[in-house]
Each structure stands twice: as structure tokens, then as C-alpha cells.
CSV table of C-alpha atoms in Angstrom, one decimal:
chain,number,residue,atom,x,y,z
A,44,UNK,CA,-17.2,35.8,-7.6
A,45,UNK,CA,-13.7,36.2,-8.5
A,46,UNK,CA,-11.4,33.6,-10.7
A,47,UNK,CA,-10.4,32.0,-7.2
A,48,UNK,CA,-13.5,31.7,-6.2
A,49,UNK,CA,-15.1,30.1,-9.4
A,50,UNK,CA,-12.3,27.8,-9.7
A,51,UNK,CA,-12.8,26.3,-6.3
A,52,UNK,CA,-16.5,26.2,-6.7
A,53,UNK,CA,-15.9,23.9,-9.9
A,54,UNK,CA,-13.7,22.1,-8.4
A,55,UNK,CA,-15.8,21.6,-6.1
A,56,UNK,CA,-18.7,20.2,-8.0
A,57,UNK,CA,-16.4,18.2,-9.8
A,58,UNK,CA,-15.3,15.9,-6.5
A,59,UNK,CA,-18.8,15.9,-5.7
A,60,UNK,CA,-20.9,14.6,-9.2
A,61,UNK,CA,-18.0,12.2,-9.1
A,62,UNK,CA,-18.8,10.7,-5.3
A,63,UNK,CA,-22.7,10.9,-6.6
A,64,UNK,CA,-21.4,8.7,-9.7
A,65,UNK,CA,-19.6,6.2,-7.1
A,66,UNK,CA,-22.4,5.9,-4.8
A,67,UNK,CA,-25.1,5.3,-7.4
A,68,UNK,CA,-22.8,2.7,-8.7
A,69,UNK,CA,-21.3,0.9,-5.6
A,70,UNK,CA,-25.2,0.5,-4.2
A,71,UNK,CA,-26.0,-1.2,-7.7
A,72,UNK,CA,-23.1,-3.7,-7.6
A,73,UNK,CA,-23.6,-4.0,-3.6
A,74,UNK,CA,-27.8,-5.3,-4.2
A,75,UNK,CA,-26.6,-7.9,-7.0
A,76,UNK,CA,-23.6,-9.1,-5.1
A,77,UNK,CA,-25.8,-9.8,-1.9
A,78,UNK,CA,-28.5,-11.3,-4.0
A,79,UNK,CA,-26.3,-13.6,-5.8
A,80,UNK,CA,-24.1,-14.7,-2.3
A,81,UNK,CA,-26.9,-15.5,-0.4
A,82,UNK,CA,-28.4,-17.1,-3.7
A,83,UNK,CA,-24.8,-19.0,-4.0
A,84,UNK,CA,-24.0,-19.4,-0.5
A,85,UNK,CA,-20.9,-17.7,-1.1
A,86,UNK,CA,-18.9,-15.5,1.2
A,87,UNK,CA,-16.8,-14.6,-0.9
A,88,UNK,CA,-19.4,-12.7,-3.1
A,89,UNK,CA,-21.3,-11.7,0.2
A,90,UNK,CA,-18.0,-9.6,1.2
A,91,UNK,CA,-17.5,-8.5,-2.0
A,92,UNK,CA,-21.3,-6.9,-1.8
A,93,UNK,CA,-20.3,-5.5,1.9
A,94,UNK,CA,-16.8,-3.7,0.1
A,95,UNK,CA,-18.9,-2.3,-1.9
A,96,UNK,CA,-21.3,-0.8,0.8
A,97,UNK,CA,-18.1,0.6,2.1
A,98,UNK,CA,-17.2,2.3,-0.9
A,99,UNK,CA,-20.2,4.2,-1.2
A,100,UNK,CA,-19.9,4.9,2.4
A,101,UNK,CA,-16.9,6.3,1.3
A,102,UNK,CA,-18.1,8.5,-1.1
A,103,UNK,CA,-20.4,9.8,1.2
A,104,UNK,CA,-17.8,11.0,3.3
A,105,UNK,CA,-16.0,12.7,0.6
A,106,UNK,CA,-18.5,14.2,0.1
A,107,UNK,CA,-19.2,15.5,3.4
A,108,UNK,CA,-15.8,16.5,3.5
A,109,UNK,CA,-15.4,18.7,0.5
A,110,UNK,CA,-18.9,20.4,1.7
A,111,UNK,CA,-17.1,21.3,5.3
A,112,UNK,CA,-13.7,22.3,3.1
A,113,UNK,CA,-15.4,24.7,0.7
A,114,UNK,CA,-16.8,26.8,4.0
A,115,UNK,CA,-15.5,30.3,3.7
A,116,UNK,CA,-13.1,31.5,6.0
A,117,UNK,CA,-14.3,33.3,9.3
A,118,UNK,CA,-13.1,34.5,12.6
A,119,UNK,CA,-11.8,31.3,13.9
A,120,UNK,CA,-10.5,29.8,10.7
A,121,UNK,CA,-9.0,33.2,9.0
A,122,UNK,CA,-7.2,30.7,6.5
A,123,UNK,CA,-10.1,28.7,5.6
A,124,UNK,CA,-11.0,24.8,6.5
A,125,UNK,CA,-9.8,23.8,3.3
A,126,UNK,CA,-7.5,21.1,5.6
A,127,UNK,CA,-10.9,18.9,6.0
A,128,UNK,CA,-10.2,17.4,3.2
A,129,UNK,CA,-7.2,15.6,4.2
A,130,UNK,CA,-9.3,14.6,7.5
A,131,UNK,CA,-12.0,13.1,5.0
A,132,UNK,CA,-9.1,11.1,2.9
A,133,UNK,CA,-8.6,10.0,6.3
A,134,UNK,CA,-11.6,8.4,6.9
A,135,UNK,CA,-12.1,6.8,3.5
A,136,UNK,CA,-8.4,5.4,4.3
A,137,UNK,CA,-10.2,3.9,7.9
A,138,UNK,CA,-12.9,2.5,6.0
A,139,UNK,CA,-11.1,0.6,3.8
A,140,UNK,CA,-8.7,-0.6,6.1
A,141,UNK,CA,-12.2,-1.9,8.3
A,142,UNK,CA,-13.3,-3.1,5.2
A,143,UNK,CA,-10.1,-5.0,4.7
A,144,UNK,CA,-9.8,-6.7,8.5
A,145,UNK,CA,-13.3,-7.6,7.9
A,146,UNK,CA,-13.0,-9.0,4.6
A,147,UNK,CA,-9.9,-11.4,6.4
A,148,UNK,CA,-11.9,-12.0,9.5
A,149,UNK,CA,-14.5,-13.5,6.9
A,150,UNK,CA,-12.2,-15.8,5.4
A,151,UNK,CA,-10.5,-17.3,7.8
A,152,UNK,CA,-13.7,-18.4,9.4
A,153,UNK,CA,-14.6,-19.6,6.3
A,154,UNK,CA,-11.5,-21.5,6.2
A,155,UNK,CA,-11.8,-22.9,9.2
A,156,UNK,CA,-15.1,-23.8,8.6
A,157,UNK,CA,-16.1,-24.4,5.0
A,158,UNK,CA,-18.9,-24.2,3.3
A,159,UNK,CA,-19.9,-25.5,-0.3
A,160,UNK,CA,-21.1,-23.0,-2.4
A,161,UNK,CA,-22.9,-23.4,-5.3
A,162,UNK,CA,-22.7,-21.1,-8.5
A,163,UNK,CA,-25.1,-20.4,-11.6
A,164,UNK,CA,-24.5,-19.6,-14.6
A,165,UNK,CA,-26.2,-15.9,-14.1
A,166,UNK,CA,-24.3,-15.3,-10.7
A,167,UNK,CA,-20.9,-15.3,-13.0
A,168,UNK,CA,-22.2,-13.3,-15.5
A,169,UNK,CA,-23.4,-10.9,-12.8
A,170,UNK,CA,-19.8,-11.3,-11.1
A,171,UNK,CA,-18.1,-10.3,-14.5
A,172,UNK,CA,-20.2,-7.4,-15.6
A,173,UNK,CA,-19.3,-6.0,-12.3
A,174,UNK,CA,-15.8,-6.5,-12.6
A,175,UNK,CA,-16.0,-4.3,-15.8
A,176,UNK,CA,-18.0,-1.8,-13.9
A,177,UNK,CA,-15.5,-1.6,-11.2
A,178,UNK,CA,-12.6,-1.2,-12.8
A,179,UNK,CA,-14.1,1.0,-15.3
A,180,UNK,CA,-15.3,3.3,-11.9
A,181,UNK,CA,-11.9,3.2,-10.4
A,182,UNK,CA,-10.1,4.5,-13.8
A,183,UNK,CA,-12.9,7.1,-13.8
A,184,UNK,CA,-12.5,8.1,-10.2
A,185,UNK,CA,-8.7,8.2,-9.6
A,186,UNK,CA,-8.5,9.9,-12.7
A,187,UNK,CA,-10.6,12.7,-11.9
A,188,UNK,CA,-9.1,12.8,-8.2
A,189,UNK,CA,-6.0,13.4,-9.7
A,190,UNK,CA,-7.0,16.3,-12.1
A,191,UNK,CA,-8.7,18.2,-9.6
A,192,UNK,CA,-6.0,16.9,-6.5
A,193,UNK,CA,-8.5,15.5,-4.4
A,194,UNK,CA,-6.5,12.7,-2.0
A,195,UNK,CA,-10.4,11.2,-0.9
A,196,UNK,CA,-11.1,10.6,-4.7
A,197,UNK,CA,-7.9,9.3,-5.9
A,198,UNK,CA,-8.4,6.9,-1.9
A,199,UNK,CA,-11.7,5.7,-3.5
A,200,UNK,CA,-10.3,5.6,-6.8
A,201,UNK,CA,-7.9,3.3,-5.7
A,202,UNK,CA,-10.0,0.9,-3.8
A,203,UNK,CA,-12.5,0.2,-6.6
A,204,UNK,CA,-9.2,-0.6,-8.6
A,205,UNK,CA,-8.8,-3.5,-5.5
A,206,UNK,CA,-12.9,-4.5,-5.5
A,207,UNK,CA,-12.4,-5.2,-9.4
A,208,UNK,CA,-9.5,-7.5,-8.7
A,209,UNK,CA,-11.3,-8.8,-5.7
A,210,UNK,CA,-14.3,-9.6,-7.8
A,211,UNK,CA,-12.1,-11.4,-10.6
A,212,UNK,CA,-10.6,-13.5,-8.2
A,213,UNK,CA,-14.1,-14.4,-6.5
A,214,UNK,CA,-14.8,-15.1,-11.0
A,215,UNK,CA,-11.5,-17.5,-11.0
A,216,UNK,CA,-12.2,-19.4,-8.1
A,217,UNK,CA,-15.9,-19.7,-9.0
A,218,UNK,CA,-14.3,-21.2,-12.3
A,219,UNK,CA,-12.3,-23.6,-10.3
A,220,UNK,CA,-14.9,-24.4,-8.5
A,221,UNK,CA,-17.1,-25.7,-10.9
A,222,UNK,CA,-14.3,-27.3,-12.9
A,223,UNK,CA,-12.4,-28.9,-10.6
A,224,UNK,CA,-14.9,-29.4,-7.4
A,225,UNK,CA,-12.6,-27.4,-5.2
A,226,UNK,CA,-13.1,-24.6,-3.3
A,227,UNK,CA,-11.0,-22.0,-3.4
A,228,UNK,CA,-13.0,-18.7,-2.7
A,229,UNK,CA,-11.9,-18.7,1.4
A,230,UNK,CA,-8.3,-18.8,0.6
A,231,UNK,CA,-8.8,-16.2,-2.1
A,232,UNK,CA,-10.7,-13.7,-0.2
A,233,UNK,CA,-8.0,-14.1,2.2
A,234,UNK,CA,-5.2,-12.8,0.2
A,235,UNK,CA,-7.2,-9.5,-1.0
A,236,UNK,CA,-8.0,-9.1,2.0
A,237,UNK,CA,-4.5,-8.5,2.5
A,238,UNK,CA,-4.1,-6.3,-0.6
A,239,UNK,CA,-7.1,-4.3,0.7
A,240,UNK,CA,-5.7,-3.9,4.4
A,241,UNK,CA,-1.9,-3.1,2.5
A,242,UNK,CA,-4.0,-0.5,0.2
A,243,UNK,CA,-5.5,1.0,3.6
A,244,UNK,CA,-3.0,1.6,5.3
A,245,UNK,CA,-0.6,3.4,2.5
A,246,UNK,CA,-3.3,5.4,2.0
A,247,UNK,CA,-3.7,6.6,5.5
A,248,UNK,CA,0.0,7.0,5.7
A,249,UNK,CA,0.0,9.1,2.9
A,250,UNK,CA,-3.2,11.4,4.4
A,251,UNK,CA,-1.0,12.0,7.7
A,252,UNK,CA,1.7,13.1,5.6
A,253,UNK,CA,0.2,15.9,4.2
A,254,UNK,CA,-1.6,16.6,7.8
A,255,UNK,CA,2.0,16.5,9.4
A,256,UNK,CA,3.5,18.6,6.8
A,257,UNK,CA,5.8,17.6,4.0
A,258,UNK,CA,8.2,18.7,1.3
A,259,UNK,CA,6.5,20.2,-1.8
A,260,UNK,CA,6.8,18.8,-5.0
A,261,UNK,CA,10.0,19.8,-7.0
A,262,UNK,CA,7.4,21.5,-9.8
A,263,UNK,CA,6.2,23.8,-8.0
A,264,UNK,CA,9.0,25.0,-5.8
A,265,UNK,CA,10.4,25.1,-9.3
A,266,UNK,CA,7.8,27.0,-11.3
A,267,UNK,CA,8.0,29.6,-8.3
A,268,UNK,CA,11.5,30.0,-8.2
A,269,UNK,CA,11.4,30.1,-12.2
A,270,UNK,CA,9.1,33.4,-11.8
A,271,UNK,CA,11.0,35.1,-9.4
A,272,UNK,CA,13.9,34.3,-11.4
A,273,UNK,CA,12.5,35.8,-14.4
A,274,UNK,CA,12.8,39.2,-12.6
A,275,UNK,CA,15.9,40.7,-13.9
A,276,UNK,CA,17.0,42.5,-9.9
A,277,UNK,CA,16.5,39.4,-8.3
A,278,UNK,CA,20.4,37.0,-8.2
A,279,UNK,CA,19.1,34.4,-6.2
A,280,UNK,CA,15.9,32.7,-4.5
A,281,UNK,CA,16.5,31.1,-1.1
A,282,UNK,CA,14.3,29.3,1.8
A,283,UNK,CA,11.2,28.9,-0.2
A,284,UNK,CA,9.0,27.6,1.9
A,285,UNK,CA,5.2,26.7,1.6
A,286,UNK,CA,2.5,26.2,3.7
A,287,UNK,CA,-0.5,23.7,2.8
A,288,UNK,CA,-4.1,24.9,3.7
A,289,UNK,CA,-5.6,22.1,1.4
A,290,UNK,CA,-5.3,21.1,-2.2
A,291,UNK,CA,-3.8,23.8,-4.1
A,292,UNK,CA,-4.4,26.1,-1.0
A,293,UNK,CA,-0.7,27.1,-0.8
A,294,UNK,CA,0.4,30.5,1.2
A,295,UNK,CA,4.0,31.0,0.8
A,296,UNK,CA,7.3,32.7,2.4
A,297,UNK,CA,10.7,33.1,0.7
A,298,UNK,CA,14.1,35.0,0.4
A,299,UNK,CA,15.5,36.9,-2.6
A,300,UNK,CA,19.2,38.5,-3.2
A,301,UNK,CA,19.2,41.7,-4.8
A,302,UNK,CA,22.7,44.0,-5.2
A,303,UNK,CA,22.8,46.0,-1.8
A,304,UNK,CA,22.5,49.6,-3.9
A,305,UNK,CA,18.5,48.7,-4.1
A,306,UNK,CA,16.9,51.6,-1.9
A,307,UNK,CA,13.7,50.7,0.0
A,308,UNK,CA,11.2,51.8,-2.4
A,309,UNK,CA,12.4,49.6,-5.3
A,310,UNK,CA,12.6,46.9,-3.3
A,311,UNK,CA,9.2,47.5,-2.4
A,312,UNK,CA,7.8,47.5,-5.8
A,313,UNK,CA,9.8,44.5,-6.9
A,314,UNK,CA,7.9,42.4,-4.0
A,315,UNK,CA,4.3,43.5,-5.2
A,316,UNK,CA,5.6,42.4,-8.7
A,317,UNK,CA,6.4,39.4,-7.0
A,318,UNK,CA,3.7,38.3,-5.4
A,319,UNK,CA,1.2,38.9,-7.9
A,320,UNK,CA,3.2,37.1,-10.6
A,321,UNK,CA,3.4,33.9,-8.4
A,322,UNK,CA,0.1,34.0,-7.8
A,323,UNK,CA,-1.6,34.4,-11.2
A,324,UNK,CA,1.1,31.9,-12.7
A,325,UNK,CA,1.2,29.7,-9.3
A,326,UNK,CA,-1.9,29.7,-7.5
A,327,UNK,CA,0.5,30.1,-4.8
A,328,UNK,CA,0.3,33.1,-2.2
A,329,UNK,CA,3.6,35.0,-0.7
A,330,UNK,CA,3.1,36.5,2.4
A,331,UNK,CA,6.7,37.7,2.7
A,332,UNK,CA,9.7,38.3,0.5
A,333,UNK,CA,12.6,38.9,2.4
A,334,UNK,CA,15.9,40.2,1.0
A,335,UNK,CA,19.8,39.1,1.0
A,336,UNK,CA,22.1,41.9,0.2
A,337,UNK,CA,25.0,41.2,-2.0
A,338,UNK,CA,28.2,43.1,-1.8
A,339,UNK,CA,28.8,44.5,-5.4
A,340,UNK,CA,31.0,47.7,-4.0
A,341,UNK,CA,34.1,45.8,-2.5
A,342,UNK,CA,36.9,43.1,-3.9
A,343,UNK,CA,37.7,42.8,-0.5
A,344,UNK,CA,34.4,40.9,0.1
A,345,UNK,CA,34.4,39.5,-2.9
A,346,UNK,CA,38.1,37.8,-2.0
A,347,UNK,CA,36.5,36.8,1.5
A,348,UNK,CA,33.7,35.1,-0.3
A,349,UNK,CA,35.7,32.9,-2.2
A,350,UNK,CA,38.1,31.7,0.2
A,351,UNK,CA,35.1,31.1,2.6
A,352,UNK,CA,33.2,28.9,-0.6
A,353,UNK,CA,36.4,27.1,-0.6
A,354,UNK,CA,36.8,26.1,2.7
A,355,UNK,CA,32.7,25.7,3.0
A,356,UNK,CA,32.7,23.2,-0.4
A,357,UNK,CA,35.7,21.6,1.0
A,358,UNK,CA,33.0,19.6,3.2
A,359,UNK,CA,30.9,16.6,1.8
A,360,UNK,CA,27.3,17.6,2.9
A,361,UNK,CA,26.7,20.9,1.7
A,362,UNK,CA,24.1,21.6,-0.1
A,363,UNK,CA,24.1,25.3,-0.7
A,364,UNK,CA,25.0,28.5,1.0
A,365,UNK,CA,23.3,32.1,0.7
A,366,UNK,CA,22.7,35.3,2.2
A,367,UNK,CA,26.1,36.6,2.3
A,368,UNK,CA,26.8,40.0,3.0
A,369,UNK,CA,30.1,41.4,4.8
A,370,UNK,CA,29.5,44.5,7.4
A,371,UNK,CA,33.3,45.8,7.6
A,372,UNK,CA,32.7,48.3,9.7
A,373,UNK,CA,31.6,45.9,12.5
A,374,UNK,CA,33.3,43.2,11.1
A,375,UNK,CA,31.0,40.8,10.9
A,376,UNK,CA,30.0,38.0,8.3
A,377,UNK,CA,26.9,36.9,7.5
A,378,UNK,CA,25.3,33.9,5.7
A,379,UNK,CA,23.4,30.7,5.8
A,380,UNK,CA,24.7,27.7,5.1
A,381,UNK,CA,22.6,24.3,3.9
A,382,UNK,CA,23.0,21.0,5.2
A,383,UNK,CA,22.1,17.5,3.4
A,384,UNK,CA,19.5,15.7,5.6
A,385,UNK,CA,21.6,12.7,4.9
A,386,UNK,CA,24.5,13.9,7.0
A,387,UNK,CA,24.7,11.5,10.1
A,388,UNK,CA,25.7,14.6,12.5
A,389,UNK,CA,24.6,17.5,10.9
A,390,UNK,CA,25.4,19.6,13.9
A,391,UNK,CA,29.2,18.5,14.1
A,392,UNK,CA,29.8,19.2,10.7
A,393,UNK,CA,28.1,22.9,11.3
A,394,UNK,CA,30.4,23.7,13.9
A,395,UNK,CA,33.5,22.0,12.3
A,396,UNK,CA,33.4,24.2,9.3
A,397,UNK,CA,32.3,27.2,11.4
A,398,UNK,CA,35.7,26.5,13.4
A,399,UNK,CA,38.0,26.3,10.1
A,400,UNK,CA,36.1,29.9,9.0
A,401,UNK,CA,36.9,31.4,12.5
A,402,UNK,CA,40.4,30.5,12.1
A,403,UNK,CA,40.5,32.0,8.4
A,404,UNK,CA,39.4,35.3,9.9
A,405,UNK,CA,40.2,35.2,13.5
A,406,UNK,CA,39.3,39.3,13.5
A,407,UNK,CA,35.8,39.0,12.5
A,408,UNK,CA,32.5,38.1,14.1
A,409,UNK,CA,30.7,35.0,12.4
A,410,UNK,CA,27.2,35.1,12.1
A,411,UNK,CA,26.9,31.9,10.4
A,412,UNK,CA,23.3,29.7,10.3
A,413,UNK,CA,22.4,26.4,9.8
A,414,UNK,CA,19.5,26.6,7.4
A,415,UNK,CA,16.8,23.7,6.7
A,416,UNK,CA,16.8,22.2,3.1
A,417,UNK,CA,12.9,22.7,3.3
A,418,UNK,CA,12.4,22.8,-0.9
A,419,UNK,CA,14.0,21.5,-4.4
């Protein structure tokens, strides 16, 4: 088994001991949370017992889904199914968001149509032991979803976080209750409910963002760039851009600018030093390096350059541009030029500036591109 391998096997077993963890723990807190509401005659603690049914529900799903993730990769799937993942953060997300409409369903009923509980002094004891438990499950969960970048963990994480504060306000108003004579526990269970549904559905927004595809975090388009750069032939790293086949499944594509004396064979052994650097110090897999000629034989071009960086920089909106290399025999000019995302009309501010070049150098062919701002 190679380091790969190993690493994804532990990982692994990691996401799955923890989900074992949650469910052993969630089906504990769910009997003694049904025992005392039906004991109690409280909803509140009755759909406290149900959210945690749902939790180990959801633990059961990640770990279904890390099982179908870790398959190898065959015919079908050359690339792996490590993307199930995101499909079981998905479903965790659902569930809570079901447990969450159900949770407010509850309570407005009971709102409309009260009902007197009737506390003991073991039901709050049981209530705040599994307060303790809860949030000292959600710490341990989220923590280690985090470490080993598992979105269904750090999803289930963050919902016992919610069922602890759920089951200190069911505590409080139990308090109240038996202080006061007034009821509280609909009202409350209506407002987590809330926080639960809000908690469901930024998770499941998050989830279809890394399904849909999104930009990279700036450390690790950094800590690539930062390798590549470390080669002494390479001037420049351009149009890095990554492409997500689960967590920390990255394959990879990007551009470098090297002085246009580099024959093919160099070039060729500065891309294998390449990839296998950002691999062992990235995790991260390039399946291409292209190349951006600079002009290092010519003032000329160098002249051309600057006036065109002039006239390019004169703009608000630019980010950055690359790839320039001058063909004077065929008199043509080449590069890419970077647009902020922010700019209303991104297209009318490409061909303004295009215009203002063409009327620089009225002789020559422009071979100008818009580029995408796809990485920090």
C-alpha cells in the first residue's frame, strides 16, 4: 500500500470510529430523553430525544458515505468516488433541516394547544448530564471533522453543538417552570427550532458549493505556487487551477513562464520536477504544466511591454496580466489579461483597453485574452 493509500485508509477509520462514537452516544441520550418526556409529559424533551435519533441517523450515513468514497477507482469512475462524500454531507444537512421543521411543527402545536408538564428532580439531572455530553460530543466531532476535512463530521459536529443548547434551554425553561408555574418549553423549542432549520440549511448550502465547484483556499493555491516558485527557471505561475475529487483529492492544471531560450527537453525535466514536488509537499496532482515564453532577446519587446502595462494599468479592474510574448516576424502580440469579478461589465472594459492597445500598434495583430481570476 503506498503513503497515499495508507493515509486515506486512516483517514478513513478515523471518520468512521468517530460516527460509531456519535451513534453509541446519540442512542444513549435519545432512550433517557424519551423516558423522561413521556415520564414528564414534555414535548420539549420528547423532540429533544427524536434530534437525537436524527443525529445518529446521521452518523450512519456518514458512515455509509465514506465506505462508498474510499471504493477504488475503476472503469467508470477512473478518478475515484471520493465526491460521495460531499453527497453524504448532504444528507446529514437534510436530516437536520427535517429534524428542524419537525422540531417547529412540534411546538407550535404545542403552542396552540398546551399542555402541563410536570418535571422531577431526576429528569433535570438527566437533562443536564446530557447537555455536558452533547456539547462535549459536538467539540469532539467537529474537531476531528476538521483535522481529517470531513464536511459530514464537522455537519454532525455542528448539530450536536445546537442539541446541547436545545437541551439547556429545555433545562431553563424546566427551571421556570417549576419556579414560576409558567410554561415556557413550546415557545422555547420554537426558537431552536429555528436555529436548527438556520443551521440546516447553511450547511446544505455549503455542501452544494463544493459539488458546484468553488475557489480554493488562498493556502493552498499559495503553497503550490510557493513550490513552483522555488524553482529557480520558473518567472511566473499563472492560471492555477484545481479540480476537487473529494477531500484532499485535488488534481491540478497550471501555467509557468520560463525565458524563451529553454529548449524542449529542459522544459521537460523541469515539469517532472514539478509535479512531483507539488505532490509530495501538496497532496495536490498536476496533470499539466504549460509554458509562457518571455522575450529576454529584444529591447524592442521589452519597450512594447511597458507601454502596453501602462496603458493596460491605466484601467481600474485589472487584476493581473501574463503570458506575454511578441512574434515580430508575424507581428503579433500575445497575452492574457485578468479581470476583477467585481467589474460591473467585464466585457466592455476588455474590449475598451483592447481598442486603446490597437491604436498603440495599429501594425500588429492582437491576440489578447480575457482570463478567469479562478485562484489567490
Amino acid at each position: 500500500m503506498n503513503q497515499t493509500s495508507s493515509t486515506e485508509a486512516s483517514r478513513d477509520a478515523v471518520i468512521i470510529r468517530t460516527s460509531i462514537i456519535g451513534i453509541a452516544a446519540n442512542l444513549f441520550l435519545a432512550a433517557f430523553k424519551a423516558a423522561v418526556g413521556l415520564l414528564s409529559n414534555s414535548i420539549a424533551v420528547i423532540l429533544d430525544a427524536v434530534n437525537n435519533l436524527s443525529d445518529a441517523l446521521s452518523s450512519v450515513v456518514t458512515i455509509i458515505g465514506t465506505r462508498l468514497a474510499s471504493r477504488k477507482p475503476d472503469k467508470k469512475h477512473p478518478l475515484g468516488h471520493g465526491r460521495t462524500e460531499y453527497l453524504s454531507a448532504m444528507v446529514v444537512a437534510a436530516i437536520v433541516l427535517y429534524a428542524g421543521i419537525t422540531s417547529l411543527a412540534e411546538s407550535v402545536k404545542k403552542i396552540l394547544r398546551p399542555e402541563t408538564p410536570d418535571y422531577s428532580v431526576t429528569s433535570l439531572v438527566i437533562i443536564a448530564a446530557a447537555v455536558i455530553v452533547k456539547i462535549l460530543l459536538g467539540r469532539y466531532v467537529k474537531r476531528t471533522g476538521e483535522r481529517v476535512g470531513s464536511g459530514s463530521l464537522v455537519a454532525s459536529g455542528s448539530d450536536a453543538t445546537f442539541d446541547a443548547v436545545l437541551s439547556a434551554s429545555v433545562l431553563v425553561s424546566a427551571v421556570i417552570f417549576l419556579v414560576t408555574g409558567i410554561s415556557l418549553e413550546a415557545f422555547v423549542g420554537a426558537v431552536i427550532a429555528g436555529f436548527i432549520i438556520k443551521a440546516g440549511v447553511e450547511m446544505l448550502l455549503e455542501t452544494l458549493d463544493d459539488i458546484i465547484g468553488h475557489r480554493e483556499s488562498g493556502e493552498l493555491t499559495r503553497s503550490i505556487k510557493e513550490v513552483i516558485l522555488a524553482e529557480p527557471e520558473v518567472h511566473g505561475v499563472y492560471d492555477l487551477i484545481l479540480h476537487d475529487y473529494g477531500p484532499d483529492r485535488h488534481l491540478g492544471s497550471v501555467h509557468v513562464s520560463v525565458e524563451d531560450v529553454m529548449t524542449a527537453d529542459r522544459f521537460d525535466a523541469l515539469t517532472r520536477r514539478l509535479m512531483g514536488s507539488v505532490l509530495q509537499k501538496t497532496g495536490v496532482i498536476l496533470t499539466a504544466v504549460g509554458l509562457y515564453a518571455i522575450n529576454t532577446k529584444d529591447d524592442e519587446v521589452s519597450a512594447m511591454q511597458t507601454k502596453i502595462n501602462e496603458i493596460i494599468h491605466g484601467h481600474d479592474g485589472v487584476l493581473q496580466t501574463h503570458g506575454f510574448y511578441v512574434d515580430k516576424e508575424k507581428q503579433e502580440i500575445f497575452f492574457d489579461l485578468v479581470l476583477d469579478f467585481a467589474v460591473e461589465d467585464r466585457k466592455s472594459l476588455f474590449h475598451a483597453i483592447r481598442r486603446e492597445i490597437e491604436e498603440a500598434f495599429p501594425n500588429w495583430k492582437l491576440c489578447m485574452t480575457m482570463d478567469i481570476d479562478v485562484s489567490d
